[in-house]
Amino acid sequence: MASHVNIAERLRHMAERHPDKPAVVLCSGPGDKGEGGLATVSHTFRELDRDSDAAARGFLKAGITRGTKTLVMLRPGLPFFSCFFALFKVGAVPVFIDPGMGGTRLLECVRVLAPEAMVGVPLAHAIRRLSRKNFPGFRVAVTHGRRWFWGGYSWEKFRKYSTEPFPIAETDPDEMAAILFTTGSTGPAKGVEYSHGALDRQVAILAEAFGITDSDKDAATFPGFSLFSIALGMTAVIPDMNPVRPGLVNPPNVITPIRREGCTFSFGSPALWSRVSEYAVRNDIHLPTLGRVVMAGAPVPRAVHERLLGPVIGDNADTYTPYGATECMPVACIGGREVLEITGEAAGATIGVPVGYPAAGVRVEIIRIDDQPIPDWDDGLVLPNGEIGEITAQADHASRHYHNLPEADALAKIRDGDRFWHRMGDVGYRDEAGRIWFCGRKAHRVRTASGDLFTIPTEAVFNRHGAVARSALVGVAAGDGYENPVIIIEVKPGVDVKTQSDTIRRELSALAGENRLTDGIRDILFHDGFPTDIRHNAKINRESLARWASTQLRKK
């Protein structure tokens, strides 16, 4: 590995190689006005590089220097991207916390993080001032927008500083580059430390996994990935949408920029692409330029692959479902065409979701399930092919630490000489072909007196019913450390639960009785709409549903 590495060098390289190529295209509309309602504003790689140079000088003047932990609370746009690359250039440590997690949880993350600086919109700074106890050691405020009563520096005034090339910090590969917080979908959100070497390696692996070149254009529906897009030389086309609620996107606001800008690539939530693909099929819309649709954050329903690979993106295109986590992405990957080939409606009821072969430079092993720390690696932990266990990964781009959370490190990391294994927190198995199959979160398994039930294969049995949109397996305490399994049903639009619940319940009970995985499930409940994670709107919040189910069963 090089003696120093900094992802900002990739932006500088693109600014020199393709100075007039758009780096960011910001879209507004079209809403209900059709393609004629789409307005765009473009910024070239040279403009982004120069803007981030000016911001870097402003940061130094403000006291944001090498190693300064800097919370970034900006909306997607030129300042968002410029801010991150400027912080990289300085050698500071940008921090991203998903604002959709809610004020209380966000402030808890901030308290653990203890940022020294923040670049944010006025609302973020107002909250900071009203919650000072959660910002110990804070010293530098930079506001994008109007400053009120908190003082500090103005992002807009940073542009007065010279746009001459800024000397990019020669950061060490093991030096901390950024902190990205998990969503906390199965527990408290945790800050994941990225080193400069790991971040740069991740960019290279993503390019290799998806065949990305600097001729691609990304329909960028997830702001975090957009930084990778720009570093890879892609044009990031930002649709007019709320990135915190991708599952509620207005489909034309994604489809129109793809068609107008000729996007060839897109990374987004399965919930977003489920909604967009349904709209496209219903309206006979074809997206011929879109060669790769990458969906991550939760298992992708078979129907989404079928819709996209049928009439929407064409015969020479593919969908991809990279498997990984904030701590290590990607771990494995598989194409949608292969998913459809190796799974079927019946097979999906018992074997889980295929997530593919390990990515370049990644080792994956399936080990015995254990809820306690495992300090040191032992090959005796590894299970044979076909047996469900805990998924672990070893890779150069895996994060080594959570920020200020040694107890979380102890639960998630296993030492192996001078390397380590990351415990993904998921269960699954490896098939004879070497593919990894995902069977759910370890924390979501239901521990019954007759053995563990895993969410994905169990729910697939019930999802085969024509009235079921999706289902959720949860456990309700039954004593002696065991749980009673409960299946919760969300029906498809148009199904009248009030008049059909008894019939649907009888039919689901019959389905359950035909399968050895589910023949012990007696309790079936109906729910109006599942709560989901804040980042992708796709992961079901089973903890919340378990509490709700316990309350409902007590009423019986």
XYZ file of N, CA and C in Angstrom, residues 13-214:
606
model
N -7.636 14.363 -9.386
C -7.271 13.681 -10.629
C -8.350 13.865 -11.690
N -9.619 13.719 -11.291
C -10.710 13.877 -12.259
C -10.829 15.324 -12.723
N -10.575 16.275 -11.824
C -10.628 17.687 -12.209
C -9.552 18.014 -13.234
N -8.420 17.331 -13.153
C -7.347 17.548 -14.130
C -7.608 16.800 -15.424
N -8.214 15.630 -15.325
C -8.442 14.791 -16.504
C -9.678 15.221 -17.285
N -10.771 15.535 -16.568
C -12.040 15.915 -17.203
C -12.586 17.174 -16.525
N -11.921 18.298 -16.672
C -12.308 19.485 -15.905
C -13.729 19.972 -16.174
N -14.211 19.822 -17.411
C -15.519 20.365 -17.761
C -16.652 19.340 -17.703
N -16.335 18.139 -17.274
C -17.369 17.114 -17.136
C -18.180 17.378 -15.868
N -19.514 17.268 -15.936
C -20.323 17.472 -14.721
C -19.986 16.431 -13.655
N -19.727 16.900 -12.452
C -19.545 16.009 -11.313
C -20.857 15.795 -10.592
N -21.664 16.860 -10.511
C -22.949 16.824 -9.808
C -23.989 17.510 -10.677
N -25.138 16.856 -10.851
C -26.290 17.455 -11.524
C -27.446 17.428 -10.531
N -27.877 18.597 -10.094
C -28.969 18.706 -9.125
C -30.273 18.907 -9.871
N -31.251 18.046 -9.585
C -32.529 18.081 -10.298
C -33.641 18.604 -9.393
N -34.565 19.320 -9.974
C -35.804 19.704 -9.289
C -36.963 19.376 -10.206
N -38.007 18.774 -9.630
C -39.137 18.310 -10.428
C -38.864 16.907 -10.935
N -39.724 16.372 -11.831
C -40.774 17.104 -12.527
C -42.105 17.138 -11.795
N -42.267 16.405 -10.667
C -43.575 16.378 -10.029
C -44.598 15.809 -10.978
N -45.675 16.528 -11.188
C -46.738 16.069 -12.089
C -46.705 16.798 -13.431
N -45.578 17.479 -13.708
C -45.514 18.276 -14.933
C -44.879 17.540 -16.098
N -44.445 16.304 -15.889
C -43.803 15.564 -16.970
C -42.374 16.019 -17.160
N -41.743 15.528 -18.219
C -40.329 15.806 -18.437
C -40.042 17.286 -18.620
N -41.014 18.022 -19.117
C -40.808 19.454 -19.308
C -40.653 20.212 -18.009
N -41.049 19.597 -16.890
C -40.933 20.268 -15.601
C -39.611 20.065 -14.909
N -38.695 19.291 -15.522
C -37.415 19.010 -14.877
C -36.446 20.162 -15.090
N -35.918 20.688 -13.992
C -34.876 21.721 -14.051
C -33.610 21.154 -13.439
N -32.462 21.504 -14.002
C -31.191 20.985 -13.507
C -30.164 22.098 -13.347
N -29.267 21.905 -12.395
C -28.110 22.774 -12.200
C -26.890 21.866 -12.118
N -25.871 22.137 -12.946
C -24.694 21.272 -13.000
C -23.460 21.971 -12.433
N -22.579 21.156 -11.852
C -21.289 21.639 -11.367
C -20.230 20.670 -11.863
N -19.193 21.188 -12.500
C -18.166 20.338 -13.096
C -17.187 19.838 -12.029
N -16.343 18.890 -12.441
C -15.310 18.406 -11.528
C -14.337 19.528 -11.165
N -14.034 20.390 -12.112
C -13.143 21.504 -11.798
C -13.801 22.435 -10.774
N -15.096 22.725 -10.950
C -15.797 23.599 -10.004
C -15.845 22.986 -8.614
N -16.128 21.675 -8.546
C -16.195 21.011 -7.244
C -14.823 20.993 -6.575
N -13.785 20.745 -7.361
C -12.437 20.718 -6.808
C -12.048 22.099 -6.281
N -12.339 23.131 -7.064
C -11.985 24.489 -6.638
C -12.816 24.926 -5.436
N -14.104 24.581 -5.453
C -14.979 24.963 -4.340
C -14.505 24.300 -3.049
N -14.107 23.033 -3.151
C -13.624 22.339 -1.952
C -12.255 22.855 -1.535
N -11.443 23.348 -2.495
C -10.175 23.994 -2.132
C -10.427 25.245 -1.287
N -11.387 26.061 -1.738
C -11.718 27.277 -0.989
C -12.253 26.928 0.387
N -13.117 25.910 0.450
C -13.670 25.495 1.737
C -12.575 24.968 2.660
N -11.603 24.241 2.096
C -10.508 23.708 2.916
C -9.733 24.846 3.575
N -9.465 25.909 2.806
C -8.767 27.062 3.386
C -9.629 27.725 4.460
N -10.931 27.781 4.205
C -11.821 28.330 5.213
C -11.824 27.504 6.488
N -11.813 26.181 6.339
C -11.785 25.315 7.514
C -10.522 25.557 8.347
N -9.371 25.675 7.658
C -8.132 25.914 8.388
C -8.203 27.231 9.163
N -8.749 28.260 8.519
C -8.874 29.560 9.186
C -9.811 29.460 10.392
N -10.848 28.612 10.278
C -11.817 28.463 11.362
C -11.292 27.584 12.499
N -10.194 26.874 12.250
C -9.647 26.005 13.288
C -9.977 24.534 13.115
N -10.519 24.179 11.943
C -10.754 22.774 11.630
C -9.509 22.265 10.916
N -8.755 21.444 11.599
C -7.452 21.016 11.096
C -7.385 19.492 11.055
N -6.202 18.993 10.816
C -6.013 17.549 10.693
C -6.488 16.833 11.966
N -7.375 15.852 11.773
C -7.879 15.056 12.883
C -9.109 15.617 13.567
N -9.558 16.829 13.203
C -10.733 17.420 13.852
C -11.999 16.661 13.472
N -12.697 16.125 14.467
C -13.966 15.431 14.205
C -15.043 16.470 13.893
N -15.583 16.399 12.657
C -16.486 17.443 12.169
C -17.801 16.831 11.718
N -18.858 17.124 12.446
C -20.191 16.630 12.105
C -20.735 17.408 10.915
N -21.179 16.685 9.881
C -21.723 17.317 8.676
C -23.226 17.106 8.652
N -23.969 18.203 8.715
C -25.437 18.157 8.706
C -25.943 19.068 7.582
N -25.692 18.638 6.335
C -26.079 19.389 5.148
C -26.979 18.537 4.268
N -27.827 19.195 3.505
C -28.678 18.492 2.545
C -27.870 18.190 1.276
N -28.260 17.149 0.531
C -27.537 16.834 -0.712
C -27.484 18.036 -1.648
N -26.326 18.315 -2.166
C -26.116 19.451 -3.050
C -24.628 19.730 -3.120
N -24.235 20.781 -3.845
C -22.827 21.110 -3.985
C -22.138 21.318 -2.635
N -22.740 22.052 -1.680
C -22.051 22.221 -0.392
C -21.799 20.895 0.327
N -22.724 19.939 0.221
C -22.555 18.631 0.860
C -21.291 17.952 0.353
N -21.159 17.866 -0.973
C -20.007 17.188 -1.552
C -18.727 17.991 -1.348
N -18.819 19.301 -1.523
C -17.657 20.159 -1.347
C -17.129 20.081 0.080
N -18.043 20.028 1.035
C -17.664 19.963 2.445
C -16.880 18.691 2.744
N -17.399 17.550 2.306
C -16.716 16.286 2.578
C -15.315 16.265 1.961
N -15.207 16.660 0.683
C -13.896 16.614 0.039
C -12.945 17.650 0.645
N -13.475 18.792 1.079
C -12.623 19.789 1.736
C -12.072 19.245 3.051
N -12.912 18.553 3.813
C -12.459 17.975 5.079
C -11.400 16.903 4.834
N -11.592 16.099 3.773
C -10.573 15.110 3.427
C -9.255 15.809 3.061
N -9.356 16.889 2.308
C -8.151 17.604 1.889
C -7.374 18.141 3.092
N -8.094 18.618 4.080
C -7.458 19.146 5.287
C -6.870 18.019 6.134
N -7.480 16.829 6.030
C -7.102 15.730 6.913
C -7.979 15.670 8.146
N -9.053 16.472 8.153
C -10.032 16.404 9.233
C -10.862 15.132 9.073
N -11.735 14.876 10.036
C -12.521 13.637 10.046
C -14.001 13.973 9.924
N -14.582 13.921 8.703
C -16.020 14.172 8.568
C -16.827 13.057 9.213
N -17.965 13.441 9.785
C -18.851 12.496 10.463
C -20.243 12.619 9.874
N -20.831 11.467 9.519
C -22.191 11.478 8.974
C -23.101 10.668 9.885
N -24.154 11.315 10.388
C -25.206 10.658 11.165
C -26.517 10.871 10.422
N -27.254 9.790 10.188
C -28.501 9.894 9.432
C -29.499 10.742 10.205
N -29.923 11.900 9.658
C -30.838 12.772 10.403
C -32.220 12.168 10.597
N -32.554 11.156 9.798
C -33.883 10.561 9.901
C -34.090 9.709 11.128
N -33.038 9.450 11.922
C -33.210 8.581 13.084
C -33.962 9.268 14.221
N -34.192 10.568 14.097
C -34.937 11.275 15.141
C -34.010 11.984 16.108
N -34.533 13.067 16.715
C -33.717 13.946 17.531
C -33.068 13.275 18.729
N -33.819 12.465 19.472
C -33.277 11.856 20.686
C -32.130 10.912 20.372
N -32.319 10.040 19.398
C -31.282 9.070 19.042
C -30.076 9.771 18.407
N -30.348 10.794 17.604
C -29.248 11.528 16.978
C -28.376 12.187 18.039
N -29.018 12.806 19.033
C -28.246 13.478 20.069
C -27.466 12.487 20.928
N -27.970 11.275 21.090
C -27.217 10.258 21.812
C -25.946 9.886 21.031
N -26.087 9.785 19.709
C -24.907 9.531 18.869
C -23.894 10.660 19.007
N -24.387 11.894 19.012
C -23.506 13.055 19.130
C -22.773 13.041 20.468
N -23.490 12.667 21.528
C -22.868 12.648 22.856
C -21.705 11.657 22.890
N -21.898 10.468 22.283
C -20.826 9.470 22.240
C -19.687 9.947 21.339
N -20.045 10.594 20.237
C -19.049 11.066 19.276
C -18.182 12.188 19.822
N -18.806 13.147 20.533
C -18.123 14.345 21.033
C -17.421 15.100 19.906
N -18.173 15.615 18.909
C -17.539 16.336 17.797
C -16.929 17.651 18.261
N -15.864 18.038 17.594
C -15.220 19.320 17.896
C -15.766 20.442 17.022
N -16.397 20.082 15.890
C -16.899 21.090 14.955
C -18.133 20.554 14.253
N -18.893 21.468 13.673
C -20.051 21.066 12.883
C -20.242 22.023 11.719
N -20.497 21.456 10.534
C -20.909 22.233 9.366
C -22.352 21.834 9.114
N -23.292 22.776 9.273
C -24.686 22.386 9.178
C -25.607 23.515 8.789
N -26.850 23.136 8.521
C -27.905 24.100 8.211
C -28.327 24.780 9.513
N -29.045 25.894 9.436
C -29.426 26.625 10.647
C -30.161 25.778 11.680
N -31.063 24.904 11.253
C -31.807 24.088 12.208
C -30.870 23.207 13.025
N -29.867 22.635 12.380
C -28.918 21.778 13.091
C -28.177 22.571 14.163
N -27.787 23.797 13.847
C -27.074 24.612 14.831
C -28.001 25.075 15.955
N -29.264 25.329 15.626
C -30.217 25.702 16.676
C -30.378 24.560 17.677
N -30.493 23.334 17.167
C -30.599 22.168 18.046
C -29.339 22.013 18.894
N -28.170 22.258 18.265
C -26.907 22.172 19.011
C -26.887 23.142 20.179
N -27.316 24.366 19.929
C -27.299 25.376 20.989
C -28.257 25.031 22.124
N -29.363 24.390 21.778
C -30.349 24.033 22.797
C -30.004 22.736 23.517
N -28.975 22.030 23.021
C -28.587 20.737 23.616
C -27.087 20.716 23.872
N -26.583 21.740 24.516
C -25.139 21.889 24.677
C -24.492 20.729 25.426
N -25.228 20.099 26.353
C -24.636 19.010 27.136
C -24.249 17.817 26.264
N -24.858 17.717 25.073
C -24.542 16.620 24.160
C -23.363 16.944 23.243
N -22.782 18.129 23.392
C -21.660 18.560 22.549
C -20.450 18.928 23.399
N -19.964 17.999 24.227
C -18.785 18.328 25.038
C -17.557 18.527 24.151
N -16.808 19.563 24.424
C -15.588 19.818 23.651
C -15.826 20.516 22.328
N -17.062 20.925 22.052
C -17.357 21.583 20.771
C -16.728 22.976 20.738
N -16.152 23.360 19.549
C -15.474 24.653 19.481
C -15.649 25.415 18.171
N -16.069 24.759 17.055
C -16.145 25.465 15.764
C -17.500 25.207 15.110
N -18.217 26.285 14.797
C -19.499 26.193 14.096
C -19.382 26.853 12.731
N -19.813 26.138 11.687
C -19.875 26.688 10.333
C -21.306 26.492 9.843
N -21.947 27.573 9.421
C -23.354 27.520 9.033
C -23.521 27.693 7.535
N -24.280 26.771 6.934
C -24.701 26.940 5.538
C -26.104 27.532 5.576
N -26.190 28.817 5.287
C -27.459 29.519 5.419
C -27.308 30.650 6.426
N -28.417 31.159 6.882
C -28.406 32.330 7.753
C -28.016 31.959 9.185
N -27.068 32.703 9.735
C -26.711 32.528 11.135
C -27.638 33.387 11.991
N -27.995 32.846 13.146
C -28.865 33.597 14.045
C -28.106 33.954 15.321
N -28.337 33.193 16.365
C -27.794 33.576 17.669
C -26.573 32.756 18.074
N -26.046 31.931 17.183
C -24.955 31.047 17.603
C -23.578 31.481 17.096
N -23.511 32.500 16.242
C -22.214 32.992 15.783
C -21.488 31.977 14.912
N -20.160 32.002 14.997
C -19.378 31.076 14.196
C -19.076 31.611 12.811
N -18.854 30.705 11.876
C -18.417 31.041 10.521
C -19.514 30.767 9.503
N -19.441 31.468 8.390
C -20.411 31.317 7.309
C -19.808 30.497 6.176
N -20.512 29.431 5.789
C -20.056 28.615 4.663
C -19.933 29.464 3.402
N -20.890 30.345 3.177
C -20.892 31.159 1.966
C -19.644 32.044 1.881
N -19.170 32.520 3.023
C -18.003 33.409 3.008
C -16.708 32.657 2.740
N -16.746 31.328 2.879
C -15.541 30.559 2.562
C -15.128 30.741 1.108
N -16.066 31.083 0.247
C -15.767 31.224 -1.177
C -14.849 32.416 -1.476
N -14.660 33.279 -0.501
C -13.760 34.416 -0.734
C -12.300 33.995 -0.649
N -12.072 32.811 -0.086
C -10.697 32.345 0.007
C -10.222 31.826 -1.337
N -8.932 31.808 -1.526
C -8.339 31.433 -2.806
C -8.784 30.050 -3.251
N -9.032 29.927 -4.568
C -9.374 28.620 -5.140
C -8.159 27.979 -5.808
N -6.968 28.510 -5.507
C -5.758 27.853 -5.987
C -5.697 26.445 -5.399
N -5.075 25.505 -6.117
C -5.041 24.120 -5.615
C -4.556 24.045 -4.170
N -5.362 23.405 -3.352
C -5.039 23.253 -1.932
C -4.102 22.055 -1.764
N -3.054 22.177 -0.966
C -2.153 21.024 -0.754
C -2.850 19.937 0.083
N -3.243 18.867 -0.581
C -3.999 17.802 0.070
C -3.133 17.108 1.122
N -3.695 16.917 2.297
C -2.953 16.295 3.396
C -2.464 14.901 2.998
N -1.197 14.622 3.280
C -0.624 13.312 2.984
C -0.910 12.375 4.155
N -2.146 11.888 4.192
C -2.609 11.087 5.323
C -2.119 9.649 5.220
N -1.837 9.078 6.375
C -1.360 7.703 6.468
C -2.516 6.746 6.171
N -2.260 5.595 5.539
C -3.344 4.640 5.247
C -4.135 4.215 6.477
N -3.484 4.171 7.655
C -4.172 3.742 8.875
C -4.769 4.906 9.658
N -4.598 6.120 9.164
C -5.120 7.305 9.851
C -6.635 7.385 9.658
N -7.355 7.817 10.714
C -8.809 7.896 10.615
C -9.224 8.921 9.567
N -10.116 8.499 8.656
C -10.565 9.370 7.568
C -11.963 9.900 7.790
N -12.859 9.076 8.355
C -14.257 9.455 8.497
C -14.912 8.561 9.530
N -16.054 9.019 10.033
C -16.885 8.224 10.933
C -18.297 8.242 10.375
N -18.814 7.058 10.058
C -20.177 6.928 9.538
C -20.991 6.110 10.529
N -22.143 6.620 10.912
C -22.960 5.926 11.897
C -23.883 4.909 11.241
N -24.014 3.762 11.909
C -24.999 2.764 11.475
C -26.392 3.313 11.742
N -27.412 2.649 11.185
C -28.792 3.111 11.387
C -29.321 2.737 12.757
N -28.691 1.743 13.408
C -29.208 1.301 14.695
C -30.505 0.535 14.570
N -30.672 -0.203 13.460
C -31.928 -0.928 13.238
C -32.088 -2.115 14.171
N -30.973 -2.626 14.743
C -31.071 -3.731 15.704
C -30.345 -3.381 17.000
N -30.374 -2.127 17.375
C -29.710 -1.686 18.593
C -29.270 -0.249 18.444
N -28.533 0.279 19.422
C -28.071 1.670 19.323
C -27.197 1.879 18.090
N -27.348 3.037 17.441
C -26.488 3.373 16.311
C -25.047 3.522 16.800
N -24.110 3.083 15.970
C -22.693 3.108 16.352
C -21.878 3.823 15.281
N -20.887 4.580 15.721
C -20.002 5.271 14.794
C -18.920 4.336 14.296
N -18.861 4.135 12.982
C -17.895 3.228 12.371
C -16.704 4.041 11.869
N -15.517 3.725 12.374
C -14.314 4.436 11.956
C -13.785 3.873 10.631
N -13.577 4.762 9.677
C -12.949 4.403 8.400
C -11.550 4.982 8.369
N -10.569 4.181 7.983
C -9.222 4.703 7.736
C -9.135 5.175 6.290
N -8.117 5.984 5.996
C -7.940 6.447 4.619
C -7.655 5.276 3.675
N -6.872 4.318 4.134
C -6.575 3.166 3.293
C -7.802 2.331 3.016
N -8.628 2.096 4.050
C -9.843 1.298 3.877
C -10.826 1.992 2.946
N -10.944 3.312 3.081
C -11.874 4.060 2.241
C -11.454 4.000 0.780
N -10.170 4.171 0.525
C -9.685 4.131 -0.851
C -9.820 2.720 -1.431
N -9.560 1.716 -0.605
C -9.705 0.333 -1.064
C -11.162 0.024 -1.380
N -12.074 0.555 -0.593
C -13.495 0.339 -0.836
C -13.913 0.919 -2.186
N -13.414 2.095 -2.511
C -13.712 2.708 -3.811
C -13.254 1.793 -4.945
N -12.040 1.241 -4.822
C -11.499 0.373 -5.872
C -12.317 -0.909 -6.016
N -12.742 -1.482 -4.901
C -13.525 -2.728 -4.953
C -14.880 -2.484 -5.595
N -15.518 -1.362 -5.267
C -16.814 -1.042 -5.867
C -16.682 -0.879 -7.377
N -15.616 -0.237 -7.818
C -15.401 -0.073 -9.258
C -15.255 -1.421 -9.936
N -14.509 -2.324 -9.311
C -14.291 -3.650 -9.889
C -15.571 -4.475 -9.872
N -16.316 -4.418 -8.768
C -17.512 -5.253 -8.618
C -18.579 -4.910 -9.646
N -18.713 -3.629 -9.990
C -19.797 -3.204 -10.872
C -19.316 -2.670 -12.215
N -18.040 -2.810 -12.494
C -17.527 -2.363 -13.780
C -17.709 -0.878 -14.009
N -17.508 -0.074 -12.972
C -17.730 1.372 -13.061
C -16.540 2.047 -13.736
N -16.828 2.953 -14.665
C -15.801 3.765 -15.308
C -16.201 5.234 -15.223
N -15.284 6.117 -15.626
C -15.607 7.538 -15.552
C -16.519 8.000 -16.688
